[in-house]
CSV table of C-alpha atoms in Angstrom, one decimal:
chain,number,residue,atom,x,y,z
A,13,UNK,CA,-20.0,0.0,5.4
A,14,UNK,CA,-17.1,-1.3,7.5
A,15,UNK,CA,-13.8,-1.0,6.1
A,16,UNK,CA,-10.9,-3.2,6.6
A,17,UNK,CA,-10.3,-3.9,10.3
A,18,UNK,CA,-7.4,-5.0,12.0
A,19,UNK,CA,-7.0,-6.0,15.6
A,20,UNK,CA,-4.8,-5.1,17.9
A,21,UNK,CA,-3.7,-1.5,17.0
A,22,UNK,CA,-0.8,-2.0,18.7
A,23,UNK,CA,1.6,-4.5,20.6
A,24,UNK,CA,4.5,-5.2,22.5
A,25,UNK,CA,6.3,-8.4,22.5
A,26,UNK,CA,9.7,-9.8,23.2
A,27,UNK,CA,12.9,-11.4,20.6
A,28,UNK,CA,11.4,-15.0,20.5
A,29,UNK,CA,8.2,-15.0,21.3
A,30,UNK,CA,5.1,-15.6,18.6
A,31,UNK,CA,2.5,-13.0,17.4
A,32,UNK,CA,-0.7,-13.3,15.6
A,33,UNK,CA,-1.9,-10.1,13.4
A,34,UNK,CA,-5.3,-10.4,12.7
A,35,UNK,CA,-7.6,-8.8,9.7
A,36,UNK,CA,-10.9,-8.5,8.4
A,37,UNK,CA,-11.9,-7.7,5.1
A,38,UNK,CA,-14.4,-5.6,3.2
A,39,UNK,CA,-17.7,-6.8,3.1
A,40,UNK,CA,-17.2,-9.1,-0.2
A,41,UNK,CA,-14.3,-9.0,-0.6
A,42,UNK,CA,-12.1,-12.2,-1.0
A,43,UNK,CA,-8.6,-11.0,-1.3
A,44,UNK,CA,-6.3,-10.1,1.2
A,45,UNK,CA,-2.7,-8.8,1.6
A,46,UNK,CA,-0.4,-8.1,3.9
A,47,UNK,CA,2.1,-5.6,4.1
A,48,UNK,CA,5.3,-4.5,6.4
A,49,UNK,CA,6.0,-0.7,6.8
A,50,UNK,CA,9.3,0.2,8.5
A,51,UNK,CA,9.8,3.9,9.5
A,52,UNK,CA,11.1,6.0,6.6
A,53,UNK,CA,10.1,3.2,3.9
A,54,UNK,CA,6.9,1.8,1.4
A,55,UNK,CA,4.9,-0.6,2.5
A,56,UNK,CA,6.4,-4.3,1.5
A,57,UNK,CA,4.3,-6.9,0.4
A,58,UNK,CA,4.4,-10.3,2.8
A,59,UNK,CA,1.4,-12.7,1.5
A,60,UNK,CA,-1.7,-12.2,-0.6
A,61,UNK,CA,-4.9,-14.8,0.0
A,62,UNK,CA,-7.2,-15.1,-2.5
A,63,UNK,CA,-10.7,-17.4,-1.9
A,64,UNK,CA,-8.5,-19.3,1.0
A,65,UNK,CA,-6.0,-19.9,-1.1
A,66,UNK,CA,-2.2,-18.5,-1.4
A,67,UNK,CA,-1.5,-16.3,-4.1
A,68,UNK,CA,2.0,-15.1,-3.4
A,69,UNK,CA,3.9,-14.3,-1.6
A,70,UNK,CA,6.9,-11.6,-0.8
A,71,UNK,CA,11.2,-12.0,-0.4
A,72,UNK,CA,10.2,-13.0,3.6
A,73,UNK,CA,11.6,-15.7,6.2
A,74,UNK,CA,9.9,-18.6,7.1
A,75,UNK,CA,9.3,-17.5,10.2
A,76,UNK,CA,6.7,-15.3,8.6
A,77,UNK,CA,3.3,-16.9,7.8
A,78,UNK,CA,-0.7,-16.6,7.1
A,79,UNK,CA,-4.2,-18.1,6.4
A,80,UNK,CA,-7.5,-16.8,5.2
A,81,UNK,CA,-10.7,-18.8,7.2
A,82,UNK,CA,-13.7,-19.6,4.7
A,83,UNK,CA,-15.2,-16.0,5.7
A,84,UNK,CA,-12.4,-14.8,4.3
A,85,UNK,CA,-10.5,-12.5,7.3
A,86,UNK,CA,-7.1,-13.4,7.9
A,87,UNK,CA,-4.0,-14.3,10.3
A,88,UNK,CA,-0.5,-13.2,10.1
A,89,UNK,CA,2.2,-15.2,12.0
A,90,UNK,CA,5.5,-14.3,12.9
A,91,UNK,CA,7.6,-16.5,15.0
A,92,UNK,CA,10.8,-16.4,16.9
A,93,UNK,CA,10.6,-12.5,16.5
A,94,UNK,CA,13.4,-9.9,16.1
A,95,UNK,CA,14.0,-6.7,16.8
A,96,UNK,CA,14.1,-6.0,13.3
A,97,UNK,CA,10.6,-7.4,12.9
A,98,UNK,CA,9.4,-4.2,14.8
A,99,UNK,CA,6.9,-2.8,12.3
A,100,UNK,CA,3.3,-1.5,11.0
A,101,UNK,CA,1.7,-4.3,9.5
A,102,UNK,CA,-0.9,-3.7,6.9
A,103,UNK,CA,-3.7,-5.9,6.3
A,104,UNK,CA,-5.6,-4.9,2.3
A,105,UNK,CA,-8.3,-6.2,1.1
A,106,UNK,CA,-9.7,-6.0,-3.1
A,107,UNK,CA,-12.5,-7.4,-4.8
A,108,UNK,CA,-10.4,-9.2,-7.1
A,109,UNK,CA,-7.7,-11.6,-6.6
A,110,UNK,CA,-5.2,-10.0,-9.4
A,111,UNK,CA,-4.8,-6.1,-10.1
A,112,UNK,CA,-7.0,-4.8,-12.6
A,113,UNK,CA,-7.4,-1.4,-13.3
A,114,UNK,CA,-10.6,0.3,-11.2
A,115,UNK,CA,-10.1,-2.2,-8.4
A,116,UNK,CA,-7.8,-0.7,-6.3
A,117,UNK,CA,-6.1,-2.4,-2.5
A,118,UNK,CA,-8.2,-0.9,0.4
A,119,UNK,CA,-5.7,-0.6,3.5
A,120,UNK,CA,-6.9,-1.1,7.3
A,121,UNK,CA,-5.0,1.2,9.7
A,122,UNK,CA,-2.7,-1.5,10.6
A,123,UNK,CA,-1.0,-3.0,13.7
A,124,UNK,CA,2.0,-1.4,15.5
A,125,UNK,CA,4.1,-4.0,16.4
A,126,UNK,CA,7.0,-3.0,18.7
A,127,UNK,CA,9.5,-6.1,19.5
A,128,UNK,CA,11.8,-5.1,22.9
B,4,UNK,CA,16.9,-2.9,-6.1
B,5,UNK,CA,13.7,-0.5,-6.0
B,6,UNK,CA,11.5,-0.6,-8.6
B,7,UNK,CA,9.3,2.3,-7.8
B,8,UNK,CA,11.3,5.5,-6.6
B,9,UNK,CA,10.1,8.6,-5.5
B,10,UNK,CA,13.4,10.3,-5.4
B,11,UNK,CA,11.6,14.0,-3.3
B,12,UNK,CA,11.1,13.0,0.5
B,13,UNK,CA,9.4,16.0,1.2
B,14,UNK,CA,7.5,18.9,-0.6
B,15,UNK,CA,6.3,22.5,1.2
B,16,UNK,CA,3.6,24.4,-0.9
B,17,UNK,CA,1.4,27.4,-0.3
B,18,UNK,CA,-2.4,26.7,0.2
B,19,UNK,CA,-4.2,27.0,-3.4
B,20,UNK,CA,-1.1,26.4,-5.4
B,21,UNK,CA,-0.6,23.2,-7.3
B,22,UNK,CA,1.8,20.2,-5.4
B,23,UNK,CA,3.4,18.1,-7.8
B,24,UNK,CA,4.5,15.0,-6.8
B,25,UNK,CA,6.9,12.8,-9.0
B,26,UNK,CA,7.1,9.0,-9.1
B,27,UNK,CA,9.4,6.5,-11.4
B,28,UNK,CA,9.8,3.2,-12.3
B,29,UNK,CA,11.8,0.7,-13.9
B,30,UNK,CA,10.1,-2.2,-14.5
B,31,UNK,CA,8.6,-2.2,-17.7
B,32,UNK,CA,5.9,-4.7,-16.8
B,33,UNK,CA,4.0,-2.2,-14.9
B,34,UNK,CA,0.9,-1.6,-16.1
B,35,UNK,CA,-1.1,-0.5,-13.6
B,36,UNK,CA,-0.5,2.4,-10.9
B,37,UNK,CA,-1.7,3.9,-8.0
B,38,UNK,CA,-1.6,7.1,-5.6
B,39,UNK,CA,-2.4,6.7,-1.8
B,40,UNK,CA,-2.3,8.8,0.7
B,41,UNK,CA,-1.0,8.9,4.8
B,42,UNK,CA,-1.9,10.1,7.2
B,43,UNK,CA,-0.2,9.7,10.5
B,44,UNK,CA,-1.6,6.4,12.9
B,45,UNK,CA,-3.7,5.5,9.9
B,46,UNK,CA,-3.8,3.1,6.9
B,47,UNK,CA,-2.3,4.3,3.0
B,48,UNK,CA,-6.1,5.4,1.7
B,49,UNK,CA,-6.5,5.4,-2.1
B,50,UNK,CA,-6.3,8.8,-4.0
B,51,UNK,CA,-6.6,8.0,-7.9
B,52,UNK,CA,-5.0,5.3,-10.3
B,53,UNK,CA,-4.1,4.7,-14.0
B,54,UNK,CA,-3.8,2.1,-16.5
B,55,UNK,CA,-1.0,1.8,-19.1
B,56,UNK,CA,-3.3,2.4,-21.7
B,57,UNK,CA,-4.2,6.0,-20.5
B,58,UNK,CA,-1.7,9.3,-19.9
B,59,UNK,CA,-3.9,11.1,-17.6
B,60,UNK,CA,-6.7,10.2,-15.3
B,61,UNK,CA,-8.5,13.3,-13.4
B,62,UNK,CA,-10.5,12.9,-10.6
B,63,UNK,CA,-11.5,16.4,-8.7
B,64,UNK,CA,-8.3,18.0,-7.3
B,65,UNK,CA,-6.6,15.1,-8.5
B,66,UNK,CA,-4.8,14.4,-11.9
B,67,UNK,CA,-2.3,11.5,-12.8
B,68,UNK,CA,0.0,11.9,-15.9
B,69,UNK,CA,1.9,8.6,-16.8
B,70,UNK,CA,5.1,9.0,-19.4
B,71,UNK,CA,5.4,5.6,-20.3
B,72,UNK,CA,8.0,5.7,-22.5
B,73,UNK,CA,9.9,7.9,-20.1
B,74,UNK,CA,9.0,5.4,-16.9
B,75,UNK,CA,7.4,8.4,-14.7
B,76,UNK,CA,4.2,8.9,-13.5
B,77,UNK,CA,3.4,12.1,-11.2
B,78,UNK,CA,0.6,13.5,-9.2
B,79,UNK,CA,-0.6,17.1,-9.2
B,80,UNK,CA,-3.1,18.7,-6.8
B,81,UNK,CA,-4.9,21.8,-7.7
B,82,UNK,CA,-5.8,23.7,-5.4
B,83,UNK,CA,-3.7,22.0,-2.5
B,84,UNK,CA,-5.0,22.6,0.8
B,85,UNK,CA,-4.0,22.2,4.4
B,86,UNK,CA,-6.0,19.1,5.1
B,87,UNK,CA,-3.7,17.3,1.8
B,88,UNK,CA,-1.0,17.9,4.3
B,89,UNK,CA,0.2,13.7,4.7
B,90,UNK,CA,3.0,11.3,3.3
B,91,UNK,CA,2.2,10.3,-0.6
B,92,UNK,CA,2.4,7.3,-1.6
B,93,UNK,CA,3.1,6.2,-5.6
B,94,UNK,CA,2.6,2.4,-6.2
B,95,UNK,CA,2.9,0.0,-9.0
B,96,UNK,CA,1.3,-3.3,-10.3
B,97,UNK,CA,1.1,-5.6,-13.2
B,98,UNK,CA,-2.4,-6.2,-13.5
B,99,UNK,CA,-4.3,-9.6,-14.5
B,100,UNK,CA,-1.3,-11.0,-13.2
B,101,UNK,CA,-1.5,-14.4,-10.8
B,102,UNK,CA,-1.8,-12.6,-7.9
B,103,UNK,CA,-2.0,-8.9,-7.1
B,104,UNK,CA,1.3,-7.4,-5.6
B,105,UNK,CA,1.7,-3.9,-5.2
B,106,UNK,CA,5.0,-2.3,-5.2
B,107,UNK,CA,5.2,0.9,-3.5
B,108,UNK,CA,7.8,4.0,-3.3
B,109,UNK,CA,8.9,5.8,-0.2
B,110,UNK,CA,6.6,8.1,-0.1
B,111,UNK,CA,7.0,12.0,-0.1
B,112,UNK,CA,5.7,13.6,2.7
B,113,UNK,CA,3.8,16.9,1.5
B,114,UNK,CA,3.1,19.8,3.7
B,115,UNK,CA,0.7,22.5,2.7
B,116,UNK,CA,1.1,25.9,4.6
B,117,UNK,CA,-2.3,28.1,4.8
């Protein structure tokens, strides 16, 4: 079975332009997170999605946001980017749409995103 | 203000000794924590996890102890070897909440030497 996919591995964008961070969940599963990992740090969470709708979300700007499509994959957007926004973004999916014990985050590889 | 802290950035330990790897907390609504490991250009993969309700969870090479009432939670691997060589990861939940938010440490990066 496929794991969590994420797509592109990596990019390279400019201070003020817009990216799109995409995700694709385990096979049946209908929640998914996203997290930011800055070098030397934890992963941070942004959003969470569960069956299209929000669930939470993290201590993020606006310019930060995300959906989840009816077969449940996902989009991260960030506009007006910043240098600062340079970063591995971490797409998870989970069966269920809360923790519970025995239903742990799965974690895709992630995107690279490099902002010059 | 972190929450989860794993206060060791690093750890070196002989192949077939035991790694311990120490994790604490301070909010008392955890309930609910997890151990994933790193490897480099690759996603946090998920080692082993324990509820409140438990002290130890064991699971191969793997063993969790949680100290609730002392707010620390650690990982020991017996026997480590090389290939455990990656960044550690201790994370943190309150489970059945609205949503599900993990709260993560640093990390401690652990090399094992053969």
């Amino acid at each position: 079975d496929a794991g969590v996919t994420q797509s592109p591995t990596h990019l390279i964008k400019t201070r003020g332009q817009h990216v799109t961070l995409r995700c694709s969940p385990i096979s049946g599963h209908k929640s998914v997170s996203w997290y930011q990992q800055v070098l030397g740090q934890g992963p941070q969470f942004i959003f969470q999605y569960y069956e299209k709708e929000e669930r939470g979300r993290g201590n993020f700007p606006d310019r930060f946001s995300a959906r989840q499509f009816p077969n449940y994959s996902s989009e991260l957007n960030v506009n007006a980017l910043l240098l600062g926004d340079s970063a591995l973004y971490l797409c998870a999916s989970s069966l269920r749409g809360s923790g519970v014990y025995n239903s742990p985050l799965h974690f895709g590889n992630g995107t690279r995103l490099t902002v010059t | 203000d972190q929450q989860v802290k794993q206060n060791s950035p690093s750890l070196s330990v002989q192949e077939g000794r035991i790694s311990i790897l120490n994790c604490d907390y301070t909010n008392s609504m955890f309930d609910y924590f997890l151990w994933y490991k790193k490897y480099p250009a690759e996603g946090p993969t998920f080692l082993i996890s324990i509820s409140s309700i438990k002290d130890k969870n064991e699971d191969g090479r793997f063993t969790v102890f949680l100290n609730k009432s002392a707010k620390h939670l650690s990982l020991h691997i017996v026997p480590s070897q090389p290939g455990d060589s990656a960044v550690y990861f201790c994370a943190a939940s309150v489970s059945g909440g609205s949503n599900y938010k993990l709260t993560f440490g640093k990390g401690t990066l652990l090399t094992v030497n053969p």
